[in-house]
């Protein structure tokens, strides 16, 4: 069964680019979604189906996937992007899987 | 507009039972699905179960199979998570969320409720 591996934390200065990875064997063959969760709030879907942004999500957020890694990229990072980010996929044996989450700190 | 509102959380002793509710609105199709996800204090997201409104699709995580069960009241548009044999590790915020699209379980969780808190403590 799958396990999704994310770095515990990523730090970036305002205006720079943040990349958050989600690793698993052959994840490039899967469909991955990304969520942003700010303290005390419910998660929000920011990237659906690997690379698509839901309505209302800034263009600064993008997703990609290849080989063993899915990546969430946030360009021109703002202080308001500071949050926990989770990747998620559907697996036929374990159903919905979440990565362990990555804390994005904006320095 | 799709909305989900959880209720039913509280403080319980180990071994107790609880039924959480998720009142939904704005759903279009009977095959729309609702997921239950929980988050223990300071921890990540843990998926628990999913059920379609028509009941045709229903899956539980291995970690809760046999203890927690999803059900629904289609007349009142409420989804339930029935939890039994509660343990300290069931302490968490419990969210319900609508799967995007209709009946496609591999889609993301597009709309979430605000969550309801369950505390299991002796």
PDB file of C-alpha atoms in Angstrom:
ATOM      1  CA  UNK A   1       0.000   0.000   0.000  1.00  0.00           C
ATOM      2  CA  UNK A   2       1.012   3.584  -0.497  1.00  0.00           C
ATOM      3  CA  UNK A   3       2.549   5.987   1.974  1.00  0.00           C
ATOM      4  CA  UNK A   4       2.904   9.647   1.071  1.00  0.00           C
ATOM      5  CA  UNK A   5       6.086  11.274   2.370  1.00  0.00           C
ATOM      6  CA  UNK A   6       6.288  15.017   2.902  1.00  0.00           C
ATOM      7  CA  UNK A   7       9.029  17.110   4.499  1.00  0.00           C
ATOM      8  CA  UNK A   8       8.071  18.250   7.985  1.00  0.00           C
ATOM      9  CA  UNK A   9       8.849  21.867   7.222  1.00  0.00           C
ATOM     10  CA  UNK A  10       9.788  24.277   4.474  1.00  0.00           C
ATOM     11  CA  UNK A  11      10.948  27.830   5.081  1.00  0.00           C
ATOM     12  CA  UNK A  12      11.019  30.618   2.538  1.00  0.00           C
ATOM     13  CA  UNK A  13      11.362  34.382   2.503  1.00  0.00           C
ATOM     14  CA  UNK A  14       8.484  36.546   1.279  1.00  0.00           C
ATOM     15  CA  UNK A  15       8.512  36.946  -2.478  1.00  0.00           C
ATOM     16  CA  UNK A  16      10.477  33.768  -3.035  1.00  0.00           C
ATOM     17  CA  UNK A  17       9.261  30.406  -4.363  1.00  0.00           C
ATOM     18  CA  UNK A  18       8.305  27.519  -2.096  1.00  0.00           C
ATOM     19  CA  UNK A  19       8.242  23.931  -3.236  1.00  0.00           C
ATOM     20  CA  UNK A  20       6.610  21.233  -1.147  1.00  0.00           C
ATOM     21  CA  UNK A  21       7.099  17.652  -2.227  1.00  0.00           C
ATOM     22  CA  UNK A  22       5.027  14.519  -1.769  1.00  0.00           C
ATOM     23  CA  UNK A  23       6.871  11.302  -2.443  1.00  0.00           C
ATOM     24  CA  UNK A  24       5.737   7.756  -3.139  1.00  0.00           C
ATOM     25  CA  UNK A  25       6.693   4.952  -5.463  1.00  0.00           C
ATOM     26  CA  UNK A  26       5.386   5.722  -8.972  1.00  0.00           C
ATOM     27  CA  UNK A  27       3.162   8.504  -7.685  1.00  0.00           C
ATOM     28  CA  UNK A  28       3.386   9.939 -11.200  1.00  0.00           C
ATOM     29  CA  UNK A  29       0.780   7.368 -12.207  1.00  0.00           C
ATOM     30  CA  UNK A  30      -1.663   8.589  -9.563  1.00  0.00           C
ATOM     31  CA  UNK A  31      -3.963  11.550  -9.046  1.00  0.00           C
ATOM     32  CA  UNK A  32      -2.847  13.857  -6.260  1.00  0.00           C
ATOM     33  CA  UNK A  33      -4.623  16.732  -4.560  1.00  0.00           C
ATOM     34  CA  UNK A  34      -3.187  19.422  -2.271  1.00  0.00           C
ATOM     35  CA  UNK A  35      -4.739  21.167   0.732  1.00  0.00           C
ATOM     36  CA  UNK A  36      -3.812  24.245   2.712  1.00  0.00           C
ATOM     37  CA  UNK A  37      -4.735  24.379   6.394  1.00  0.00           C
ATOM     38  CA  UNK A  38      -4.261  27.473   8.508  1.00  0.00           C
ATOM     39  CA  UNK A  39      -4.326  27.259  12.331  1.00  0.00           C
ATOM     40  CA  UNK A  40      -7.803  26.673  13.701  1.00  0.00           C
ATOM     41  CA  UNK A  41      -9.349  26.327  10.258  1.00  0.00           C
ATOM     42  CA  UNK A  42     -10.557  23.494   8.075  1.00  0.00           C
ATOM     43  CA  UNK A  43      -8.383  22.440   5.136  1.00  0.00           C
ATOM     44  CA  UNK A  44      -8.916  24.095   1.770  1.00  0.00           C
ATOM     45  CA  UNK A  45      -8.326  22.372  -1.553  1.00  0.00           C
ATOM     46  CA  UNK A  46      -5.706  24.378  -3.439  1.00  0.00           C
ATOM     47  CA  UNK A  47      -4.726  21.968  -6.228  1.00  0.00           C
ATOM     48  CA  UNK A  48      -6.980  19.268  -7.621  1.00  0.00           C
ATOM     49  CA  UNK A  49      -5.960  16.353  -9.830  1.00  0.00           C
ATOM     50  CA  UNK A  50      -2.227  17.066  -9.842  1.00  0.00           C
ATOM     51  CA  UNK A  51      -2.158  20.504 -11.447  1.00  0.00           C
ATOM     52  CA  UNK A  52      -5.562  22.196 -11.512  1.00  0.00           C
ATOM     53  CA  UNK A  53      -6.510  25.168  -9.382  1.00  0.00           C
ATOM     54  CA  UNK A  54     -10.036  25.403  -7.962  1.00  0.00           C
ATOM     55  CA  UNK A  55     -11.859  28.647  -8.416  1.00  0.00           C
ATOM     56  CA  UNK A  56     -10.563  31.339  -6.085  1.00  0.00           C
ATOM     57  CA  UNK A  57      -7.082  29.894  -5.632  1.00  0.00           C
ATOM     58  CA  UNK A  58      -4.367  32.340  -6.740  1.00  0.00           C
ATOM     59  CA  UNK A  59      -2.334  31.564  -9.837  1.00  0.00           C
ATOM     60  CA  UNK A  60       0.726  31.595  -7.594  1.00  0.00           C
ATOM     61  CA  UNK A  61      -0.233  28.052  -6.595  1.00  0.00           C
ATOM     62  CA  UNK A  62       0.617  25.282  -9.040  1.00  0.00           C
ATOM     63  CA  UNK A  63       1.094  21.537  -8.987  1.00  0.00           C
ATOM     64  CA  UNK A  64       3.155  19.035 -10.919  1.00  0.00           C
ATOM     65  CA  UNK A  65       3.789  15.322 -10.773  1.00  0.00           C
ATOM     66  CA  UNK A  66       6.334  12.976 -12.276  1.00  0.00           C
ATOM     67  CA  UNK A  67       8.058   9.758 -11.360  1.00  0.00           C
ATOM     68  CA  UNK A  68       8.085   9.341  -7.600  1.00  0.00           C
ATOM     69  CA  UNK A  69       7.269  12.926  -6.642  1.00  0.00           C
ATOM     70  CA  UNK A  70       4.331  15.314  -6.685  1.00  0.00           C
ATOM     71  CA  UNK A  71       5.183  18.956  -6.069  1.00  0.00           C
ATOM     72  CA  UNK A  72       3.205  21.949  -4.880  1.00  0.00           C
ATOM     73  CA  UNK A  73       4.852  25.191  -5.945  1.00  0.00           C
ATOM     74  CA  UNK A  74       3.947  28.563  -4.512  1.00  0.00           C
ATOM     75  CA  UNK A  75       5.541  31.535  -6.276  1.00  0.00           C
ATOM     76  CA  UNK A  76       5.875  35.041  -4.832  1.00  0.00           C
ATOM     77  CA  UNK A  77       5.164  33.658  -1.383  1.00  0.00           C
ATOM     78  CA  UNK A  78       3.219  35.911   0.961  1.00  0.00           C
ATOM     79  CA  UNK A  79       3.018  35.924   4.749  1.00  0.00           C
ATOM     80  CA  UNK A  80      -0.585  34.800   4.380  1.00  0.00           C
ATOM     81  CA  UNK A  81       0.574  31.563   2.724  1.00  0.00           C
ATOM     82  CA  UNK A  82       2.014  30.373   6.024  1.00  0.00           C
ATOM     83  CA  UNK A  83       0.112  27.172   6.769  1.00  0.00           C
ATOM     84  CA  UNK A  84       0.270  23.407   6.828  1.00  0.00           C
ATOM     85  CA  UNK A  85       0.038  21.744   3.415  1.00  0.00           C
ATOM     86  CA  UNK A  86      -1.121  18.184   2.799  1.00  0.00           C
ATOM     87  CA  UNK A  87      -1.013  16.014  -0.292  1.00  0.00           C
ATOM     88  CA  UNK A  88      -3.708  13.386  -0.788  1.00  0.00           C
ATOM     89  CA  UNK A  89      -4.530  10.603  -3.198  1.00  0.00           C
ATOM     90  CA  UNK A  90      -6.939   7.739  -3.648  1.00  0.00           C
ATOM     91  CA  UNK A  91      -5.568   4.208  -3.452  1.00  0.00           C
ATOM     92  CA  UNK A  92      -7.734   1.177  -4.220  1.00  0.00           C
ATOM     93  CA  UNK A  93      -6.627  -0.698  -1.102  1.00  0.00           C
ATOM     94  CA  UNK A  94      -6.384   2.029   1.523  1.00  0.00           C
ATOM     95  CA  UNK A  95      -8.784   4.448  -0.151  1.00  0.00           C
ATOM     96  CA  UNK A  96      -8.001   8.063   0.814  1.00  0.00           C
ATOM     97  CA  UNK A  97      -4.409   8.730   1.867  1.00  0.00           C
ATOM     98  CA  UNK A  98      -2.987  11.938   3.260  1.00  0.00           C
ATOM     99  CA  UNK A  99       0.647  12.829   3.490  1.00  0.00           C
ATOM    100  CA  UNK A 100       1.951  13.726   6.912  1.00  0.00           C
ATOM    101  CA  UNK A 101       1.802  17.437   6.165  1.00  0.00           C
ATOM    102  CA  UNK A 102       4.401  20.166   5.670  1.00  0.00           C
ATOM    103  CA  UNK A 103       4.557  23.332   7.715  1.00  0.00           C
ATOM    104  CA  UNK A 104       5.376  26.284   5.481  1.00  0.00           C
ATOM    105  CA  UNK A 105       7.075  29.080   7.372  1.00  0.00           C
ATOM    106  CA  UNK A 106       7.445  32.464   5.752  1.00  0.00           C
ATOM    107  CA  UNK A 107      10.520  34.055   7.290  1.00  0.00           C
TER     108      UNK A 107
ATOM    109  CA  UNK B   1     -23.952  26.651  -2.562  1.00  0.00           C
ATOM    110  CA  UNK B   2     -22.598  23.498  -0.966  1.00  0.00           C
ATOM    111  CA  UNK B   3     -22.392  23.584   2.819  1.00  0.00           C
ATOM    112  CA  UNK B   4     -21.602  20.990   5.454  1.00  0.00           C
ATOM    113  CA  UNK B   5     -22.117  21.509   9.174  1.00  0.00           C
ATOM    114  CA  UNK B   6     -20.862  19.033  11.731  1.00  0.00           C
ATOM    115  CA  UNK B   7     -22.333  18.559  15.186  1.00  0.00           C
ATOM    116  CA  UNK B   8     -22.431  16.061  18.025  1.00  0.00           C
ATOM    117  CA  UNK B   9     -18.948  16.384  19.463  1.00  0.00           C
ATOM    118  CA  UNK B  10     -18.316  16.380  23.176  1.00  0.00           C
ATOM    119  CA  UNK B  11     -16.367  14.940  26.094  1.00  0.00           C
ATOM    120  CA  UNK B  12     -16.723  11.213  26.694  1.00  0.00           C
ATOM    121  CA  UNK B  13     -15.130   8.515  28.748  1.00  0.00           C
ATOM    122  CA  UNK B  14     -13.176   5.657  27.179  1.00  0.00           C
ATOM    123  CA  UNK B  15     -15.437   2.871  26.023  1.00  0.00           C
ATOM    124  CA  UNK B  16     -18.292   5.230  25.242  1.00  0.00           C
ATOM    125  CA  UNK B  17     -20.181   5.780  22.012  1.00  0.00           C
ATOM    126  CA  UNK B  18     -21.050   8.873  20.034  1.00  0.00           C
ATOM    127  CA  UNK B  19     -22.820   9.779  16.829  1.00  0.00           C
ATOM    128  CA  UNK B  20     -21.553  12.729  14.849  1.00  0.00           C
ATOM    129  CA  UNK B  21     -23.805  14.430  12.332  1.00  0.00           C
ATOM    130  CA  UNK B  22     -22.996  16.240   9.113  1.00  0.00           C
ATOM    131  CA  UNK B  23     -25.880  18.303   7.782  1.00  0.00           C
ATOM    132  CA  UNK B  24     -25.436  18.956   4.090  1.00  0.00           C
ATOM    133  CA  UNK B  25     -27.008  21.390   1.680  1.00  0.00           C
ATOM    134  CA  UNK B  26     -26.516  22.296  -1.947  1.00  0.00           C
ATOM    135  CA  UNK B  27     -25.835  18.732  -3.021  1.00  0.00           C
ATOM    136  CA  UNK B  28     -27.015  17.960  -6.532  1.00  0.00           C
ATOM    137  CA  UNK B  29     -26.904  14.224  -7.027  1.00  0.00           C
ATOM    138  CA  UNK B  30     -27.644  11.160  -4.941  1.00  0.00           C
ATOM    139  CA  UNK B  31     -24.232   9.833  -5.915  1.00  0.00           C
ATOM    140  CA  UNK B  32     -22.453  12.785  -4.268  1.00  0.00           C
ATOM    141  CA  UNK B  33     -20.061  11.550  -1.601  1.00  0.00           C
ATOM    142  CA  UNK B  34     -19.189  12.735   1.885  1.00  0.00           C
ATOM    143  CA  UNK B  35     -15.903  11.919   3.569  1.00  0.00           C
ATOM    144  CA  UNK B  36     -15.070  11.950   7.269  1.00  0.00           C
ATOM    145  CA  UNK B  37     -11.590  13.114   8.240  1.00  0.00           C
ATOM    146  CA  UNK B  38     -10.177  13.707  11.699  1.00  0.00           C
ATOM    147  CA  UNK B  39      -7.231  15.579  13.120  1.00  0.00           C
ATOM    148  CA  UNK B  40      -5.818  14.778  16.537  1.00  0.00           C
ATOM    149  CA  UNK B  41      -4.311  17.700  18.477  1.00  0.00           C
ATOM    150  CA  UNK B  42      -1.067  18.789  16.826  1.00  0.00           C
ATOM    151  CA  UNK B  43      -1.269  15.995  14.265  1.00  0.00           C
ATOM    152  CA  UNK B  44      -2.025  15.601  10.581  1.00  0.00           C
ATOM    153  CA  UNK B  45      -5.175  14.676   8.719  1.00  0.00           C
ATOM    154  CA  UNK B  46      -6.487  11.134   8.998  1.00  0.00           C
ATOM    155  CA  UNK B  47      -9.167   9.863   6.635  1.00  0.00           C
ATOM    156  CA  UNK B  48     -11.841   7.717   8.258  1.00  0.00           C
ATOM    157  CA  UNK B  49     -14.616   6.888   5.834  1.00  0.00           C
ATOM    158  CA  UNK B  50     -16.634   7.869   2.789  1.00  0.00           C
ATOM    159  CA  UNK B  51     -20.229   7.281   1.813  1.00  0.00           C
ATOM    160  CA  UNK B  52     -22.338   8.323  -1.133  1.00  0.00           C
ATOM    161  CA  UNK B  53     -25.693   9.891  -0.466  1.00  0.00           C
ATOM    162  CA  UNK B  54     -27.452   6.978  -2.127  1.00  0.00           C
ATOM    163  CA  UNK B  55     -25.479   4.499  -0.031  1.00  0.00           C
ATOM    164  CA  UNK B  56     -24.066   2.687  -3.048  1.00  0.00           C
ATOM    165  CA  UNK B  57     -20.482   3.497  -2.135  1.00  0.00           C
ATOM    166  CA  UNK B  58     -19.225   3.057   1.419  1.00  0.00           C
ATOM    167  CA  UNK B  59     -15.663   2.558   2.580  1.00  0.00           C
ATOM    168  CA  UNK B  60     -13.909   2.764   5.939  1.00  0.00           C
ATOM    169  CA  UNK B  61     -10.263   3.091   6.881  1.00  0.00           C
ATOM    170  CA  UNK B  62      -8.747  -0.074   8.284  1.00  0.00           C
ATOM    171  CA  UNK B  63      -7.911   1.814  11.487  1.00  0.00           C
ATOM    172  CA  UNK B  64     -11.587   2.278  12.365  1.00  0.00           C
ATOM    173  CA  UNK B  65     -13.299  -0.642  10.628  1.00  0.00           C
ATOM    174  CA  UNK B  66     -15.532  -2.414  13.103  1.00  0.00           C
ATOM    175  CA  UNK B  67     -15.577   0.510  15.578  1.00  0.00           C
ATOM    176  CA  UNK B  68     -16.751   3.463  13.540  1.00  0.00           C
ATOM    177  CA  UNK B  69     -19.438   3.340  10.837  1.00  0.00           C
ATOM    178  CA  UNK B  70     -20.923   5.812   8.411  1.00  0.00           C
ATOM    179  CA  UNK B  71     -24.634   6.017   7.725  1.00  0.00           C
ATOM    180  CA  UNK B  72     -27.121   8.535   6.359  1.00  0.00           C
ATOM    181  CA  UNK B  73     -30.570  10.019   6.637  1.00  0.00           C
ATOM    182  CA  UNK B  74     -31.419  11.033   3.100  1.00  0.00           C
ATOM    183  CA  UNK B  75     -34.744  12.606   4.033  1.00  0.00           C
ATOM    184  CA  UNK B  76     -33.073  15.118   6.311  1.00  0.00           C
ATOM    185  CA  UNK B  77     -29.846  15.294   4.298  1.00  0.00           C
ATOM    186  CA  UNK B  78     -27.638  14.231   7.177  1.00  0.00           C
ATOM    187  CA  UNK B  79     -24.612  11.973   7.120  1.00  0.00           C
ATOM    188  CA  UNK B  80     -23.523  10.278  10.339  1.00  0.00           C
ATOM    189  CA  UNK B  81     -20.333   8.883  11.799  1.00  0.00           C
ATOM    190  CA  UNK B  82     -21.212   6.439  14.543  1.00  0.00           C
ATOM    191  CA  UNK B  83     -18.293   5.802  16.860  1.00  0.00           C
ATOM    192  CA  UNK B  84     -18.122   3.046  19.449  1.00  0.00           C
ATOM    193  CA  UNK B  85     -15.563   1.732  21.941  1.00  0.00           C
ATOM    194  CA  UNK B  86     -14.000   5.163  22.104  1.00  0.00           C
ATOM    195  CA  UNK B  87     -10.331   5.395  23.024  1.00  0.00           C
ATOM    196  CA  UNK B  88      -8.082   8.241  24.097  1.00  0.00           C
ATOM    197  CA  UNK B  89      -6.636   8.291  20.569  1.00  0.00           C
ATOM    198  CA  UNK B  90     -10.061   9.126  19.139  1.00  0.00           C
ATOM    199  CA  UNK B  91      -9.649  12.611  20.598  1.00  0.00           C
ATOM    200  CA  UNK B  92      -9.675  14.883  17.572  1.00  0.00           C
ATOM    201  CA  UNK B  93     -11.487  17.447  15.492  1.00  0.00           C
ATOM    202  CA  UNK B  94     -13.782  15.588  13.130  1.00  0.00           C
ATOM    203  CA  UNK B  95     -14.522  17.072   9.720  1.00  0.00           C
ATOM    204  CA  UNK B  96     -16.941  16.063   7.016  1.00  0.00           C
ATOM    205  CA  UNK B  97     -16.167  17.077   3.464  1.00  0.00           C
ATOM    206  CA  UNK B  98     -17.792  16.712   0.081  1.00  0.00           C
ATOM    207  CA  UNK B  99     -15.945  14.900  -2.647  1.00  0.00           C
ATOM    208  CA  UNK B 100     -15.645  16.951  -5.799  1.00  0.00           C
ATOM    209  CA  UNK B 101     -17.780  15.982  -8.731  1.00  0.00           C
ATOM    210  CA  UNK B 102     -20.272  13.185  -8.445  1.00  0.00           C
ATOM    211  CA  UNK B 103     -19.496   9.729  -7.252  1.00  0.00           C
ATOM    212  CA  UNK B 104     -15.840   9.775  -8.204  1.00  0.00           C
ATOM    213  CA  UNK B 105     -13.918   8.665  -5.159  1.00  0.00           C
ATOM    214  CA  UNK B 106     -10.518   9.649  -6.536  1.00  0.00           C
ATOM    215  CA  UNK B 107     -11.528  13.309  -6.659  1.00  0.00           C
ATOM    216  CA  UNK B 108     -10.396  15.761  -4.043  1.00  0.00           C
ATOM    217  CA  UNK B 109     -12.355  16.941  -1.031  1.00  0.00           C
ATOM    218  CA  UNK B 110     -13.695  20.221  -2.295  1.00  0.00           C
ATOM    219  CA  UNK B 111     -15.840  21.651   0.497  1.00  0.00           C
ATOM    220  CA  UNK B 112     -15.244  21.066   4.202  1.00  0.00           C
ATOM    221  CA  UNK B 113     -17.258  21.734   7.302  1.00  0.00           C
ATOM    222  CA  UNK B 114     -15.750  23.591  10.245  1.00  0.00           C
ATOM    223  CA  UNK B 115     -15.403  20.454  12.320  1.00  0.00           C
ATOM    224  CA  UNK B 116     -16.660  19.210  15.668  1.00  0.00           C
ATOM    225  CA  UNK B 117     -14.407  18.324  18.587  1.00  0.00           C
ATOM    226  CA  UNK B 118     -14.438  14.973  20.347  1.00  0.00           C
ATOM    227  CA  UNK B 119     -12.492  14.517  23.559  1.00  0.00           C
ATOM    228  CA  UNK B 120     -12.120  11.084  25.100  1.00  0.00           C
ATOM    229  CA  UNK B 121     -10.827  11.234  28.622  1.00  0.00           C
ATOM    230  CA  UNK B 122     -11.348   9.507  31.920  1.00  0.00           C
TER     231      UNK B 122
END
